[in-house]
Coordinates of C-alpha atoms in Angstrom, one line a residue:
X1 CA 7.9 -6.1 -65.9
X2 CA 10.4 -8.0 -66.6
X3 CA 10.6 -8.5 -70.2
X4 CA 9.2 -6.5 -72.7
X5 CA 8.3 -5.7 -76.4
X6 CA 9.6 -3.7 -78.7
X7 CA 7.6 -3.7 -82.2
X8 CA 10.4 -1.5 -85.3
X9 CA 13.6 -1.9 -85.8
X10 CA 14.2 2.0 -86.5
X11 CA 15.5 5.4 -85.0
X12 CA 13.0 5.4 -81.9
X13 CA 12.2 1.4 -82.2
X14 CA 16.5 1.3 -81.7
X15 CA 16.5 3.9 -79.0
X16 CA 13.5 2.4 -77.2
X17 CA 14.9 -1.2 -77.1
X18 CA 18.3 0.9 -76.1
X19 CA 16.9 2.3 -73.4
X20 CA 15.5 -0.8 -71.5
X21 CA 18.0 -3.1 -72.3
X22 CA 20.4 -0.7 -70.9
X23 CA 17.7 -0.2 -67.4
X24 CA 18.2 -4.2 -67.4
X25 CA 14.7 -5.3 -69.4
X26 CA 15.3 -8.0 -71.1
X27 CA 13.9 -6.5 -74.3
X28 CA 11.8 -8.0 -78.2
X29 CA 13.1 -6.3 -81.0
X30 CA 10.5 -7.4 -83.6
X31 CA 10.5 -6.0 -86.8
X32 CA 9.0 -8.4 -90.0
X33 CA 12.4 -6.9 -91.6
X34 CA 15.6 -8.7 -90.2
X35 CA 18.1 -6.0 -92.6
X36 CA 15.7 -3.7 -90.6
X37 CA 17.2 -5.3 -87.8
X38 CA 20.6 -6.0 -88.0
X39 CA 20.6 -2.4 -89.6
X40 CA 19.6 -1.7 -85.8
X41 CA 21.4 -3.8 -83.1
X42 CA 24.4 -2.2 -85.1
X43 CA 23.0 1.6 -84.8
X44 CA 22.7 1.1 -81.0
X45 CA 26.1 -0.9 -81.3
X46 CA 27.5 2.1 -82.1
X47 CA 24.9 4.2 -79.5
X48 CA 26.7 1.9 -77.0
X49 CA 30.3 2.8 -78.1
X50 CA 31.0 6.5 -77.8
X51 CA 29.1 5.8 -74.1
X52 CA 31.7 3.4 -73.6
X53 CA 34.2 7.0 -75.3
X54 CA 32.8 9.1 -73.0
X55 CA 32.7 6.9 -69.9
X56 CA 29.2 6.6 -69.3
X57 CA 29.3 3.3 -69.7
X58 CA 31.0 0.8 -68.6
X59 CA 32.6 -2.3 -71.8
X60 CA 30.9 -4.9 -69.1
X61 CA 27.4 -2.3 -70.0
X62 CA 27.5 -2.5 -73.1
X63 CA 28.1 -5.9 -73.7
X64 CA 25.2 -6.9 -70.5
X65 CA 23.2 -4.1 -72.8
X66 CA 23.5 -6.3 -76.6
X67 CA 22.9 -9.7 -74.2
X68 CA 19.3 -7.8 -72.8
X69 CA 17.6 -7.9 -77.0
X70 CA 17.3 -10.5 -79.2
X71 CA 15.0 -10.2 -81.8
X72 CA 12.1 -11.3 -83.9
X73 CA 10.8 -11.2 -87.8
X74 CA 7.6 -12.2 -86.3
X75 CA 5.4 -10.9 -83.8
X76 CA 3.4 -14.0 -82.0
X77 CA 7.1 -15.5 -81.4
X78 CA 8.3 -12.1 -80.9
X79 CA 5.0 -11.2 -77.5
X80 CA 5.4 -14.7 -76.3
X81 CA 5.9 -14.0 -72.2
X82 CA 6.5 -10.1 -72.4
X83 CA 4.3 -7.9 -70.1
X84 CA 4.5 -5.3 -71.9
X85 CA 4.3 -4.0 -76.0
X86 CA 5.5 -0.7 -77.3
X87 CA 4.3 0.1 -80.7
X88 CA 7.3 2.4 -82.1
X89 CA 6.5 1.5 -86.2
X90 CA 6.6 4.2 -89.3
X91 CA 3.3 6.7 -87.9
X92 CA 0.8 5.6 -90.2
X93 CA -3.5 5.3 -88.5
X94 CA -4.2 2.2 -90.1
X95 CA -0.2 -0.1 -89.8
X96 CA -0.9 0.9 -85.9
X97 CA -5.0 -0.6 -86.2
X98 CA -3.5 -3.4 -87.5
X99 CA -0.9 -3.8 -85.3
X100 CA -2.5 -3.5 -82.2
X101 CA -5.2 -6.4 -83.5
X102 CA -3.5 -8.3 -84.1
X103 CA -1.5 -8.2 -80.9
X104 CA -5.1 -8.7 -79.0
X105 CA -5.0 -11.1 -80.2
X106 CA -1.3 -12.7 -79.8
X107 CA -0.4 -11.0 -76.2
X108 CA -1.6 -13.2 -73.4
X109 CA -4.7 -11.8 -71.3
X110 CA -2.4 -8.5 -69.2
X111 CA -0.4 -8.3 -71.5
X112 CA 0.2 -3.5 -71.2
X113 CA -0.2 -3.1 -74.8
X114 CA 1.2 1.4 -75.3
X115 CA 2.6 3.1 -78.8
X116 CA 5.3 5.5 -79.2
X117 CA 2.2 7.2 -81.6
X118 CA 3.0 11.7 -81.4
X119 CA -0.1 12.1 -83.1
X120 CA -2.6 9.4 -82.7
X121 CA -5.1 9.2 -80.8
X122 CA -4.8 6.4 -78.2
X123 CA -8.3 6.3 -77.8
X124 CA -8.2 5.2 -81.7
X125 CA -5.7 2.3 -81.4
X126 CA -7.3 0.9 -78.2
X127 CA -10.6 0.9 -80.2
X128 CA -8.7 -1.9 -82.0
X129 CA -8.6 -5.0 -79.2
X130 CA -10.5 -6.3 -76.6
X131 CA -8.7 -4.7 -73.8
X132 CA -8.9 -0.8 -74.1
X133 CA -8.0 -0.6 -70.6
X134 CA -4.5 -1.8 -70.6
X135 CA -3.8 0.4 -74.1
X136 CA -1.5 3.5 -73.9
X137 CA 1.1 5.9 -74.8
X138 CA 4.0 6.1 -74.0
X139 CA 6.1 9.4 -76.3
X140 CA 9.5 8.6 -76.5
X141 CA 11.4 11.9 -77.2
X142 CA 14.3 11.4 -80.0
X143 CA 17.0 10.7 -79.5
X144 CA 15.7 8.3 -76.3
X145 CA 18.7 7.0 -75.0
X146 CA 19.8 11.0 -74.7
X147 CA 16.5 12.3 -73.5
X148 CA 14.4 12.3 -70.7
X149 CA 11.0 13.3 -72.1
X150 CA 8.3 10.2 -72.0
X151 CA 4.9 12.0 -72.9
X152 CA 2.4 8.8 -71.2
X153 CA -1.0 9.1 -72.8
X154 CA -4.1 8.5 -71.4
X155 CA -7.1 7.0 -73.6
X156 CA -9.9 7.3 -73.3
X157 CA -10.3 4.0 -71.3
X158 CA -7.2 3.4 -70.2
X159 CA -6.9 2.7 -66.1
X160 CA -5.8 4.5 -63.0
X161 CA -4.0 1.1 -62.3
X162 CA -2.0 0.7 -66.2
X163 CA -1.1 4.6 -65.7
X164 CA 0.6 4.3 -62.8
X165 CA 1.9 1.0 -63.2
X166 CA 4.2 3.3 -66.9
X167 CA 4.3 6.1 -64.7
X168 CA 6.5 4.0 -62.8
X169 CA 8.1 2.5 -65.3
X170 CA 9.7 5.7 -67.2
X171 CA 11.0 6.3 -63.6
X172 CA 12.6 3.5 -63.5
X173 CA 14.7 3.8 -66.7
X174 CA 15.8 7.5 -65.8
X175 CA 13.2 9.2 -67.7
X176 CA 10.8 12.0 -66.8
X177 CA 7.0 10.7 -67.3
X178 CA 4.3 13.9 -67.9
X179 CA 1.0 12.3 -68.1
X180 CA -1.4 14.3 -70.5
X181 CA -5.2 13.6 -72.2
X182 CA -5.6 12.4 -74.9
X183 CA -6.3 14.9 -77.7
X184 CA -4.0 15.5 -81.1
X185 CA -0.5 16.3 -80.3
X186 CA -0.6 15.5 -77.2
X187 CA 1.3 18.9 -75.7
X188 CA 4.8 18.0 -77.0
X189 CA 3.4 17.8 -80.5
X190 CA 0.1 20.5 -80.1
X191 CA 2.8 23.4 -79.6
X192 CA 5.9 22.4 -81.2
X193 CA 4.1 21.3 -84.8
X194 CA 2.5 25.1 -85.2
X195 CA 5.8 26.0 -84.5
X196 CA 8.1 24.8 -87.0
X197 CA 5.1 25.2 -89.8
X198 CA 5.1 28.9 -88.8
X199 CA 9.4 28.8 -88.9
X200 CA 8.0 27.9 -92.7
X201 CA 6.1 29.8 -93.4
X202 CA 8.3 32.9 -92.2
X203 CA 10.7 31.1 -94.8
X204 CA 7.9 30.6 -97.5
X205 CA 6.9 34.1 -96.9
X206 CA 10.1 35.2 -97.9
X207 CA 11.3 37.3 -94.3
X208 CA 14.4 35.4 -93.5
X209 CA 16.2 33.1 -95.4
X210 CA 16.8 29.0 -93.2
X211 CA 20.2 29.9 -90.8
X212 CA 18.7 33.4 -90.4
X213 CA 15.4 32.2 -89.2
X214 CA 17.1 29.1 -86.7
X215 CA 20.5 32.1 -85.9
X216 CA 16.4 34.2 -85.0
X217 CA 15.0 31.3 -82.7
X218 CA 19.2 29.7 -80.5
X219 CA 20.6 33.2 -79.8
X220 CA 16.6 34.8 -78.6
X221 CA 15.1 32.3 -77.6
X222 CA 17.1 30.0 -75.6
X223 CA 16.4 27.0 -78.6
X224 CA 19.5 24.5 -78.3
X225 CA 18.5 23.9 -82.4
X226 CA 16.6 26.1 -84.1
X227 CA 14.0 25.2 -86.0
X228 CA 13.6 24.5 -89.2
X229 CA 16.5 22.3 -88.4
X230 CA 15.2 20.3 -86.1
X231 CA 12.5 19.5 -89.2
X232 CA 15.2 17.5 -90.6
X233 CA 16.1 16.5 -87.5
X234 CA 12.9 14.7 -86.8
X235 CA 11.9 14.7 -90.7
X236 CA 10.0 16.9 -93.0
X237 CA 7.4 14.1 -93.7
X238 CA 6.5 12.7 -89.8
X239 CA 6.2 16.7 -88.6
X240 CA 3.5 16.4 -92.7
X241 CA 2.0 13.2 -91.5
X242 CA 1.5 14.8 -87.5
X243 CA 0.7 18.2 -88.0
X244 CA -2.0 16.2 -90.9
X245 CA -3.7 14.6 -87.4
X246 CA -4.2 17.8 -85.4
X247 CA -5.6 19.7 -88.6
X248 CA -8.0 16.4 -89.6
X249 CA -8.2 16.5 -85.8
X250 CA -9.3 20.0 -84.8
X251 CA -10.3 21.6 -88.2
X252 CA -8.7 24.7 -87.4
X253 CA -6.6 26.2 -90.2
X254 CA -3.9 27.2 -88.3
X255 CA -2.5 23.4 -87.9
X256 CA -2.2 23.2 -91.7
X257 CA 0.9 22.4 -93.9
X258 CA 2.7 25.2 -95.3
X259 CA 2.3 24.1 -98.8
X260 CA 6.1 24.5 -99.2
X261 CA 6.5 22.1 -96.0
X262 CA 4.2 19.9 -98.6
X263 CA 6.1 20.4 -101.6
X264 CA 9.5 19.6 -100.1
X265 CA 8.1 16.0 -99.1
X266 CA 6.5 15.6 -102.5
X267 CA 10.3 15.8 -104.3
X268 CA 12.1 13.9 -101.2
X269 CA 13.5 16.1 -99.4
X270 CA 13.2 14.9 -95.7
X271 CA 15.9 17.0 -93.7
X272 CA 19.0 14.7 -92.1
X273 CA 17.4 10.9 -93.2
X274 CA 17.3 11.4 -97.0
X275 CA 20.3 13.2 -97.4
X276 CA 18.8 17.2 -97.8
X277 CA 16.3 19.4 -96.3
X278 CA 16.6 22.8 -95.2
X279 CA 19.5 22.3 -94.8
X280 CA 22.5 19.6 -97.4
X281 CA 23.6 16.6 -95.0
X282 CA 24.7 14.8 -98.3
X283 CA 29.0 17.0 -98.0
X284 CA 31.6 16.2 -94.9
X285 CA 29.6 14.7 -92.6
X286 CA 27.5 17.2 -91.8
X287 CA 24.2 15.0 -90.3
X288 CA 26.6 13.9 -88.1
X289 CA 28.6 16.8 -87.2
X290 CA 24.1 18.5 -86.2
X291 CA 23.1 15.0 -84.6
X292 CA 26.4 15.4 -81.9
X293 CA 26.1 18.8 -82.1
X294 CA 22.1 18.1 -80.0
X295 CA 23.5 15.6 -78.2
X296 CA 26.7 16.9 -75.9

C-alpha cells in the first residue's frame, strides 16, 4: 500500500492523514467542505511546526509530509488509484452507511475499506457494500500523531488476509495495533465510557466536585488526565453518542448515559471544542494548556 484516501478533515481525519503522510504514504484528504480541508491542513502544519520546534522531525521532513497530502472535495475523484480508504467522518451510522455504499461503487476491486469508528458495528457498515470481507475497523486514538494504539476491529466477514495486512500497515506507521472483535464499544470505549459515565454520575449525585473527582483518578489511579477532563477533550457529544450505541447494542442499563451528560449536550456544553464542558476553556487559552499537558 502506497496511496491512501482519508475521508473527513476534522480532528481524527487530519490526524490520520498527517500520520500516513509523515510515514511516506501519498494521501488524498477528502471532505465535502473546502474550508474544512483548509482548516485540516492548517492543523497538520501547526502540529508539524511543533514537532520541528521540539526537534522530533526536520524542516525537510515537514515539507515532505505536506507534499504527500492532496485535497479533494469529491469522493469519486478522491478515491481514484488508492489502495486503502480510511473513513473518519462524523460518528453517525446513517452517514457512514451512505459513505460506504458510495465507496463500494467508486473504489476499484480489492481496495480495502476501513472505518475509524469508535463504537459502530463494522459488520453493519460492511453490509452496505458488496465486499464485506475487505471492510475493517481502524480505530485510531486522539491525538493520532502522538498516540500509539490502533484498535483493529474485524467484522463478521473480514478476512484473515485483510486483518493481517492492516496489522502490518499499522506497524509501518509506528503504531501498536491490537486485534479485537466486533462488539459495541470494542475494547477501548467498552471500558472507558462506563468509567466516564460513572464519573459524571458521581458529580450528578453530589458525591464530589469536578476537580475533586479528577484529582482522585489522577493521583489515586495514575491516570494522566481525569475522566471529566478527558470527556471534555473527547467531546461530550461524542461520549453521549458512543454510550447510545453501547446501550442500544447491549440493552444493559449500565450503559445508559447520565442525565447530566444528556442535558449538557443539549445545552451545547460539549467540552474543549465549544469552550465549555465540565471545565471552562474560554479564558487564557486554557484548552491549549490542557492539551499540551496531555501531549507531554
